[in-house]
CSV table of C-alpha atoms in Angstrom, one decimal:
chain,number,residue,atom,x,y,z
A,1,GLN,CA,-0.1,-0.3,0.1
A,2,GLN,CA,1.7,3.7,-0.6
A,3,GLN,CA,1.6,5.2,1.9
A,4,VAL,CA,2.3,9.0,-0.7
A,5,LYS,CA,0.2,9.1,-3.9
A,6,GLN,CA,2.0,11.9,-5.5
A,7,SER,CA,0.3,13.4,-8.9
A,8,PRO,CA,-0.6,13.8,-11.6
A,9,GLN,CA,2.4,11.7,-12.7
A,10,SER,CA,3.1,14.0,-15.7
A,11,LEU,CA,2.7,17.5,-16.5
A,12,ILE,CA,3.3,20.4,-19.4
A,13,VAL,CA,3.3,23.5,-17.8
A,14,GLN,CA,4.4,26.9,-20.8
A,15,LYS,CA,7.0,28.6,-19.8
A,16,GLY,CA,6.0,31.7,-17.9
A,17,GLY,CA,3.3,29.0,-15.6
A,18,ILE,CA,2.9,27.9,-12.5
A,19,SER,CA,3.4,24.7,-12.4
A,20,ILE,CA,1.4,22.7,-9.6
A,21,ILE,CA,2.2,18.7,-7.9
A,22,ASN,CA,-0.3,17.3,-5.6
A,23,CYS,CA,0.4,15.3,-3.2
A,24,ALA,CA,-1.6,13.0,-0.3
A,25,TYR,CA,-1.5,11.2,2.6
A,26,GLU,CA,-3.0,8.7,5.5
A,27,ASN,CA,0.3,8.2,8.5
A,28,THR,CA,-0.5,11.8,11.0
A,29,ALA,CA,2.3,10.2,12.0
A,30,PHE,CA,4.8,12.0,9.2
A,31,ASP,CA,6.7,14.7,10.8
A,32,TYR,CA,9.3,15.8,8.0
A,33,PHE,CA,7.9,16.0,4.1
A,34,PRO,CA,10.9,17.0,1.4
A,35,TRP,CA,10.5,17.0,-2.0
A,36,TYR,CA,13.1,15.7,-4.5
A,37,GLN,CA,14.4,16.9,-8.1
A,38,GLN,CA,16.1,14.6,-9.8
A,39,PHE,CA,17.1,15.1,-13.5
A,40,PRO,CA,17.8,12.9,-16.9
A,41,GLY,CA,20.4,10.3,-15.5
A,42,LYS,CA,21.3,12.2,-12.1
A,43,GLY,CA,20.0,11.4,-9.4
A,44,PRO,CA,17.1,13.3,-6.9
A,45,ALA,CA,18.5,16.1,-4.8
A,46,LEU,CA,17.1,18.1,-2.1
A,47,LEU,CA,14.5,21.2,-3.5
A,48,ILE,CA,12.4,22.1,0.0
A,49,ALA,CA,11.7,20.6,2.6
A,50,ILE,CA,9.0,21.5,4.9
A,51,ARG,CA,7.5,20.6,9.2
A,52,PRO,CA,4.3,20.1,9.6
A,53,ASP,CA,3.1,22.8,12.2
A,54,VAL,CA,3.8,25.1,9.1
A,55,SER,CA,1.6,25.9,6.3
A,56,GLU,CA,3.4,26.7,3.6
A,57,LYS,CA,7.4,27.7,3.0
A,58,LYS,CA,8.8,29.3,0.5
A,59,GLU,CA,12.7,29.3,-0.9
A,60,GLY,CA,12.8,32.4,-5.0
A,61,ARG,CA,9.7,30.3,-7.2
A,62,PHE,CA,8.7,27.1,-5.0
A,63,THR,CA,6.7,27.1,-2.5
A,64,ILE,CA,5.0,24.5,-0.8
A,65,SER,CA,1.5,24.5,0.5
A,66,PHE,CA,0.8,22.2,3.8
A,67,ASN,CA,-2.4,21.5,4.9
A,68,LYS,CA,-2.9,19.5,7.7
A,69,SER,CA,-6.6,18.0,8.7
A,70,ALA,CA,-6.7,18.1,5.0
A,71,LYS,CA,-3.7,15.5,4.7
A,72,GLN,CA,-2.3,17.0,1.6
A,73,PHE,CA,1.2,18.8,0.6
A,74,SER,CA,1.4,20.8,-2.8
A,75,LEU,CA,4.3,22.4,-4.7
A,76,HIS,CA,4.1,25.3,-6.8
A,77,ILE,CA,6.6,26.5,-8.6
A,78,MET,CA,5.8,30.4,-10.2
A,79,ASP,CA,7.2,31.4,-13.1
A,80,SER,CA,8.1,28.1,-15.2
A,81,GLN,CA,11.2,27.6,-16.4
A,82,PRO,CA,12.2,25.1,-19.2
A,83,GLY,CA,15.1,24.0,-16.7
A,84,ASP,CA,12.4,23.0,-14.3
A,85,SER,CA,11.8,20.3,-16.5
A,86,ALA,CA,12.5,17.6,-14.9
A,87,THR,CA,10.7,14.3,-12.2
A,88,TYR,CA,9.4,15.8,-8.8
A,89,PHE,CA,9.3,13.1,-6.1
A,90,CYS,CA,7.3,14.0,-2.3
A,91,ALA,CA,7.8,12.4,0.3
A,92,ALA,CA,7.2,11.9,3.7
A,93,ARG,CA,8.8,10.5,6.8
A,94,VAL,CA,8.2,9.6,10.9
A,95,GLY,CA,11.6,10.1,13.2
A,96,ASN,CA,14.4,11.6,12.6
A,97,PHE,CA,16.8,10.0,10.5
A,98,ASN,CA,14.5,6.7,8.8
A,99,LYS,CA,12.8,6.2,6.0
A,100,PHE,CA,11.6,8.5,3.1
A,101,TYR,CA,8.4,6.9,1.5
A,102,PHE,CA,7.7,8.8,-1.8
A,103,GLY,CA,5.4,10.1,-4.1
A,104,SER,CA,4.9,8.1,-7.4
A,105,GLY,CA,7.1,11.0,-9.3
A,106,THR,CA,5.4,13.5,-11.9
A,107,LYS,CA,7.6,14.5,-15.0
A,108,LEU,CA,7.3,18.6,-15.9
A,109,ASN,CA,7.9,19.0,-18.9
A,110,VAL,CA,8.1,23.5,-19.5
A,111,LYS,CA,7.5,24.9,-23.3
A,112,PRO,CA,9.8,27.2,-24.0
B,1,GLU,CA,33.1,17.9,-1.2
B,2,ALA,CA,32.5,14.6,-3.5
B,3,GLY,CA,28.4,13.0,-3.1
B,4,VAL,CA,27.1,10.3,-4.2
B,5,THR,CA,28.7,7.9,-5.4
B,6,GLN,CA,27.6,4.4,-7.3
B,7,PHE,CA,28.8,2.0,-9.1
B,8,PRO,CA,28.0,0.5,-12.0
B,9,SER,CA,26.3,3.4,-13.2
B,10,HIS,CA,24.3,-0.1,-15.5
B,11,SER,CA,23.9,-3.6,-15.0
B,12,VAL,CA,22.7,-5.8,-17.8
B,13,ILE,CA,22.5,-9.0,-16.4
B,14,GLU,CA,20.8,-12.6,-17.2
B,15,LYS,CA,18.3,-14.1,-14.9
B,16,GLY,CA,19.6,-16.5,-12.0
B,17,GLN,CA,23.5,-14.4,-11.9
B,18,THR,CA,24.2,-12.7,-10.4
B,19,VAL,CA,24.9,-8.8,-9.9
B,20,THR,CA,26.9,-6.3,-7.0
B,21,LEU,CA,26.4,-2.6,-6.2
B,22,ARG,CA,28.4,-0.9,-4.9
B,23,CYS,CA,27.4,2.3,-3.1
B,24,ASP,CA,30.0,5.0,-1.2
B,25,PRO,CA,28.3,7.7,0.7
B,26,ILE,CA,29.8,10.7,1.1
B,27,SER,CA,32.1,11.4,3.8
B,28,GLY,CA,31.2,11.5,7.5
B,29,HIS,CA,27.9,10.0,7.0
B,30,ASP,CA,27.3,7.5,9.2
B,31,ASN,CA,23.7,7.0,7.9
B,32,LEU,CA,23.2,4.9,3.9
B,33,TYR,CA,19.9,3.9,2.7
B,34,TRP,CA,19.0,1.9,-0.4
B,35,TYR,CA,16.1,2.8,-2.4
B,36,ARG,CA,14.4,1.2,-5.5
B,37,ARG,CA,12.5,2.6,-8.2
B,38,VAL,CA,11.2,-0.1,-10.5
B,39,MET,CA,9.2,1.4,-13.8
B,40,GLY,CA,7.7,4.7,-12.2
B,41,LYS,CA,7.0,4.5,-9.9
B,42,GLU,CA,6.9,5.1,-6.5
B,43,ILE,CA,11.1,5.3,-5.0
B,44,LYS,CA,10.4,2.1,-2.5
B,45,PHE,CA,13.5,2.1,0.8
B,46,LEU,CA,14.7,-0.9,0.8
B,47,LEU,CA,17.6,0.3,4.2
B,48,HIS,CA,19.1,1.9,6.3
B,49,PHE,CA,22.2,1.7,7.7
B,50,VAL,CA,23.6,3.2,10.5
B,51,LYS,CA,27.1,2.9,10.2
B,52,GLU,CA,27.8,-0.6,10.0
B,53,SER,CA,24.6,-2.0,11.5
B,54,LYS,CA,21.5,-2.7,10.0
B,55,GLN,CA,19.4,-0.3,11.0
B,56,ASP,CA,16.0,-1.7,9.0
B,57,GLU,CA,15.6,-3.2,6.5
B,58,SER,CA,12.6,-4.1,6.5
B,59,GLY,CA,12.4,-2.7,2.6
B,60,MET,CA,14.6,-6.0,1.2
B,61,PRO,CA,11.4,-7.4,-1.3
B,62,ASN,CA,13.7,-11.5,0.5
B,63,ASN,CA,16.5,-13.5,1.0
B,64,ARG,CA,18.0,-13.2,-2.4
B,65,PHE,CA,19.8,-9.1,-1.3
B,66,LEU,CA,22.7,-8.7,0.5
B,67,ALA,CA,23.7,-5.7,2.1
B,68,GLU,CA,26.4,-5.1,3.8
B,69,ARG,CA,28.6,-1.8,4.8
B,70,THR,CA,31.7,-3.8,6.3
B,71,GLY,CA,34.5,-0.9,8.2
B,72,GLY,CA,31.1,0.9,7.7
B,73,THR,CA,32.1,3.3,5.0
B,74,TYR,CA,30.7,2.3,1.1
B,75,SER,CA,28.4,-0.9,1.0
B,76,THR,CA,27.6,-2.9,-1.3
B,77,LEU,CA,24.0,-4.8,-2.1
B,78,LYS,CA,24.2,-7.7,-4.2
B,79,VAL,CA,21.7,-9.9,-5.9
B,80,GLN,CA,21.6,-13.6,-5.8
B,81,PRO,CA,20.1,-14.7,-8.2
B,82,ALA,CA,18.4,-11.9,-10.2
B,83,GLU,CA,15.0,-12.3,-11.3
B,84,LEU,CA,12.9,-10.3,-14.6
B,85,GLU,CA,11.2,-8.6,-11.4
B,86,ASP,CA,14.6,-7.1,-10.1
B,87,SER,CA,14.7,-4.6,-12.5
B,88,GLY,CA,15.1,-1.4,-12.3
B,89,VAL,CA,16.8,1.7,-10.3
B,90,TYR,CA,18.6,1.4,-7.4
B,91,PHE,CA,19.5,4.7,-5.7
B,92,CYS,CA,21.6,5.4,-2.9
B,93,ALA,CA,21.8,8.1,-0.4
B,94,SER,CA,23.0,9.2,2.9
B,95,SER,CA,23.1,11.9,5.7
B,96,ARG,CA,24.6,12.8,8.7
B,97,THR,CA,23.2,11.8,12.2
B,98,GLY,CA,21.2,14.9,13.3
B,99,LYS,CA,20.3,16.1,10.0
B,100,ASP,CA,17.8,15.8,8.4
B,101,THR,CA,18.8,15.7,4.6
B,102,GLN,CA,19.4,12.5,2.3
B,103,TYR,CA,22.0,13.0,-0.1
B,104,PHE,CA,21.1,10.3,-3.2
B,105,GLY,CA,23.4,9.1,-5.5
B,106,PRO,CA,22.8,9.2,-9.3
B,107,GLY,CA,22.0,5.1,-9.4
B,108,THR,CA,22.7,1.7,-11.4
B,109,ARG,CA,20.1,0.8,-13.2
B,110,LEU,CA,19.5,-3.2,-13.6
B,111,THR,CA,18.0,-4.7,-16.0
B,112,VAL,CA,17.2,-8.6,-15.5
B,113,LEU,CA,16.5,-10.5,-19.3
């Protein structure tokens, strides 16, 4: 049973548009929610992360919105650029130093 | 500082053969994780080392998979004998104790024919 459900599977956005990727979870014990970005041939790299005591976190053009009551969180990429074209994974973790539960990934294609 | 490295980058083997994957974590990272992504699905946890000890191996699919981390430095993941369903990309990640971020290697793409 998949612990973190991610949608959409793929996304096409025009340059300058907003990309939105959604994730949902059931386990209320999750206490850390990172987003990873993966370019072809590379490993996933941490993009931005949030803890459940905060409803939003922004770093540059990237924002995580977190809805604890709905058990959902999303990644918003403002002013999307062709260089943002990559696969994005949401993840969740229970406790420090423990394993991550990943979503199935979203392949983002930003058209010039 | 050098990132997490994995070897080989690709491996193509026949069903029934043995393959050994290697991961070199970032120097000073006591925590080492193995994950696998199969055919566009989610990245799934396999196991977690703290130094040379297995902290959590709940994700290991079966006893055909053997992971070691002798001396608490690099780790190997052996699949013996390999089956078709073992195909996928195997990622290694490492983290420093006390820090949240896991740093991933580029992965090993394993194809079992």
